[in-house]
Short mmCIF file of C-alpha atoms in Angstrom, two decimals:
data_model
loop_
_atom_site.label_atom_id
_atom_site.label_comp_id
_atom_site.label_asym_id
_atom_site.label_seq_id
_atom_site.Cartn_x
_atom_site.Cartn_y
_atom_site.Cartn_z
CA MET A 1 8.74 12.68 -1.30
CA GLN A 2 11.31 10.49 0.31
CA ASN A 3 10.42 11.71 3.78
CA LEU A 4 6.78 10.77 3.12
CA LEU A 5 7.76 7.32 1.94
CA GLN A 6 10.09 6.91 4.94
CA ALA A 7 7.18 7.76 7.22
CA VAL A 8 5.03 5.17 5.40
CA ARG A 9 7.78 2.53 5.84
CA TRP A 10 7.89 3.21 9.58
CA LEU A 11 4.09 3.04 9.74
CA CYS A 12 4.23 -0.33 7.92
CA MET A 13 6.75 -1.64 10.45
CA GLY A 14 4.54 -0.49 13.28
CA LEU A 15 1.52 -2.17 11.70
CA ALA A 16 3.47 -5.38 11.20
CA VAL A 17 4.35 -5.40 14.96
CA ILE A 18 0.65 -4.85 15.79
CA VAL A 19 -0.41 -7.67 13.53
CA PHE A 20 2.18 -10.08 14.93
CA ALA A 21 1.71 -9.20 18.56
CA GLY A 22 -2.04 -8.99 18.34
CA GLN A 23 -2.37 -12.26 16.54
CA LEU A 24 -0.05 -13.98 19.03
CA ALA A 25 -2.02 -12.54 21.93
CA MET A 26 -5.35 -13.63 20.37
CA VAL A 27 -4.12 -17.24 19.90
CA LEU A 28 -2.63 -17.47 23.42
CA MET A 29 -5.74 -15.96 25.05
CA ARG A 30 -8.16 -18.18 23.09
CA TYR A 31 -6.33 -21.49 23.44
CA LEU A 32 -4.68 -21.02 26.89
CA LEU A 33 -7.17 -18.91 28.69
CA GLY A 34 -10.35 -19.59 26.73
CA VAL A 35 -11.20 -15.93 26.18
CA GLY A 36 -11.30 -13.66 23.14
CA PHE A 37 -11.74 -9.96 22.41
CA VAL A 38 -13.52 -8.66 19.37
CA GLU A 39 -11.61 -5.42 19.73
CA LEU A 40 -8.27 -7.18 19.43
CA GLN A 41 -9.53 -9.10 16.43
CA ASP A 42 -10.55 -5.87 14.79
CA ALA A 43 -7.23 -4.25 15.60
CA VAL A 44 -5.39 -7.05 13.96
CA SER A 45 -7.74 -6.96 10.95
CA TYR A 46 -7.49 -3.26 10.55
CA SER A 47 -3.73 -3.22 10.90
CA PHE A 48 -3.31 -6.05 8.40
CA ALA A 49 -5.50 -4.28 5.89
CA ALA A 50 -3.63 -1.01 6.21
CA LEU A 51 -0.29 -2.81 6.14
CA VAL A 52 -1.15 -4.61 2.87
CA ALA A 53 -2.34 -1.40 1.21
CA LEU A 54 0.52 0.81 2.34
CA SER A 55 3.26 -1.73 1.72
CA VAL A 56 2.37 -1.76 -2.00
CA ALA A 57 3.55 1.77 -2.36
CA VAL A 58 6.78 1.06 -0.28
CA THR A 59 7.68 -1.98 -2.41
CA PHE A 60 6.88 -0.11 -5.62
CA ASP A 61 9.13 2.85 -4.66
CA ARG A 62 11.97 0.46 -3.82
CA ASP A 63 11.49 -1.40 -7.09
CA ARG A 64 10.81 -4.62 -5.18
CA HIS A 65 7.43 -5.42 -6.70
CA VAL A 66 6.79 -8.71 -8.41
CA ARG A 67 7.72 -8.89 -12.06
CA VAL A 68 8.65 -11.57 -14.55
CA ASP A 69 12.40 -11.27 -15.13
CA VAL A 70 12.85 -13.98 -17.76
CA PHE A 71 14.04 -11.52 -20.43
CA ARG A 72 15.06 -8.72 -18.19
CA GLN A 73 18.28 -10.44 -17.08
CA THR A 74 19.73 -10.41 -20.64
CA TRP A 75 18.77 -6.84 -21.49
CA SER A 76 20.76 -3.70 -20.75
CA GLU A 77 19.97 -1.41 -17.98
CA ARG A 78 18.78 1.26 -20.38
CA VAL A 79 16.32 -1.09 -22.04
CA ASN A 80 15.01 -2.24 -18.65
CA GLN A 81 14.51 1.43 -17.59
CA SER A 82 12.68 2.19 -20.86
CA ILE A 83 10.36 -0.77 -20.27
CA ASP A 84 9.79 0.37 -16.67
CA ARG A 85 8.83 3.88 -17.76
CA ALA A 86 6.54 2.45 -20.47
CA GLY A 87 4.92 0.27 -17.80
CA ASP A 88 4.52 3.35 -15.60
CA LEU A 89 2.76 5.23 -18.37
CA LEU A 90 0.67 2.43 -19.80
CA PHE A 91 -0.28 0.55 -16.62
CA ALA A 92 0.50 2.26 -13.33
CA LEU A 93 -0.95 5.70 -14.18
CA PRO A 94 -4.27 4.45 -15.62
CA VAL A 95 -4.77 1.62 -13.13
CA PHE A 96 -4.02 3.60 -10.01
CA GLY A 97 -5.84 6.62 -11.37
CA LEU A 98 -8.93 4.47 -11.84
CA MET A 99 -8.47 3.00 -8.43
CA LEU A 100 -8.36 6.50 -6.90
CA TRP A 101 -11.36 7.61 -8.81
CA ALA A 102 -13.39 4.51 -7.89
CA ALA A 103 -12.40 4.43 -4.20
CA TYR A 104 -13.19 8.02 -3.46
CA PRO A 105 -17.00 7.64 -3.16
CA LEU A 106 -16.60 4.55 -0.93
CA VAL A 107 -14.19 6.34 1.39
CA LYS A 108 -16.26 9.47 1.40
CA SER A 109 -19.41 7.62 2.41
CA SER A 110 -17.45 5.70 5.07
CA TRP A 111 -16.22 9.02 6.57
CA LEU A 112 -19.78 10.52 6.41
CA ILE A 113 -21.17 7.76 8.62
CA LEU A 114 -17.94 7.26 10.64
CA GLU A 115 -18.07 3.60 9.73
CA GLY A 116 -17.00 1.12 12.42
CA SER A 117 -16.73 -2.55 12.84
CA GLN A 118 -19.55 -4.87 11.69
CA GLU A 119 -19.11 -6.93 14.86
CA THR A 120 -21.07 -6.04 17.93
CA GLY A 121 -18.65 -4.44 20.33
CA GLY A 122 -15.95 -4.06 17.69
CA LEU A 123 -13.68 -1.12 17.18
CA PRO A 124 -14.80 2.13 15.60
CA GLY A 125 -12.62 3.69 12.96
CA LEU A 126 -12.97 1.42 9.91
CA PHE A 127 -13.34 4.67 7.94
CA VAL A 128 -9.63 5.39 8.76
CA VAL A 129 -8.59 2.03 7.40
CA LYS A 130 -10.63 2.52 4.27
CA THR A 131 -8.75 5.79 3.72
CA CYS A 132 -5.80 3.66 2.73
CA LEU A 133 -7.79 2.88 -0.46
CA ILE A 134 -7.10 6.51 -1.41
CA ILE A 135 -3.63 6.82 0.06
CA LEU A 136 -2.34 3.76 -1.84
CA PRO A 137 -3.14 4.99 -5.37
CA ALA A 138 -2.18 8.55 -4.48
CA LEU A 139 1.29 7.42 -3.33
CA ILE A 140 1.79 5.26 -6.43
CA LEU A 141 0.70 8.08 -8.70
CA LEU A 142 3.13 10.47 -6.92
CA ILE A 143 5.91 7.97 -7.27
CA VAL A 144 5.23 7.42 -10.98
CA LEU A 145 4.93 11.13 -11.68
CA THR A 146 8.16 11.86 -9.77
CA ARG A 147 9.97 9.17 -11.88
CA LEU A 148 8.57 10.47 -15.14
CA VAL A 149 9.48 14.10 -14.34
CA GLY A 150 13.01 12.91 -13.51
CA VAL A 151 13.24 11.15 -16.87
CA VAL A 152 12.08 14.36 -18.66
CA ARG A 153 14.54 16.51 -16.75
CA ARG A 154 17.45 14.18 -17.53
CA SER A 155 16.54 14.09 -21.22
CA VAL A 156 16.25 17.89 -21.41
CA SER A 157 19.53 18.60 -19.72
#
């Protein structure tokens, strides 16, 4: 599991470089040279969409996601872990399970037609980016299930 998440982290870093370099190139070309490329715009948009989707799983795994820590600071580590596991069971599993279930038909139809850019002359391959709508909840569900199995194993032994 950690190898998979490490690969996703590296992919996110590569996507961030593409977004930064592509956006910088687009601005320089447009305002200094007066030219633009739809393909480059699509590349930046596709990379940004994939980066946002995949970085959710990376931050969730590292426990860096946004939360309200008003009370958390005063509670013990054991209480905080219990609240985290309850949140995993009550929120993460149902929400990301529903997201996976709802996204599958969209991604399937996108793959069936090999969906590309809506812009004339844009990049093909939007179906690959839309696949992140399945990868994101699948990764979160794997992370949550791994955590819950670890809790059960620790309580049994």
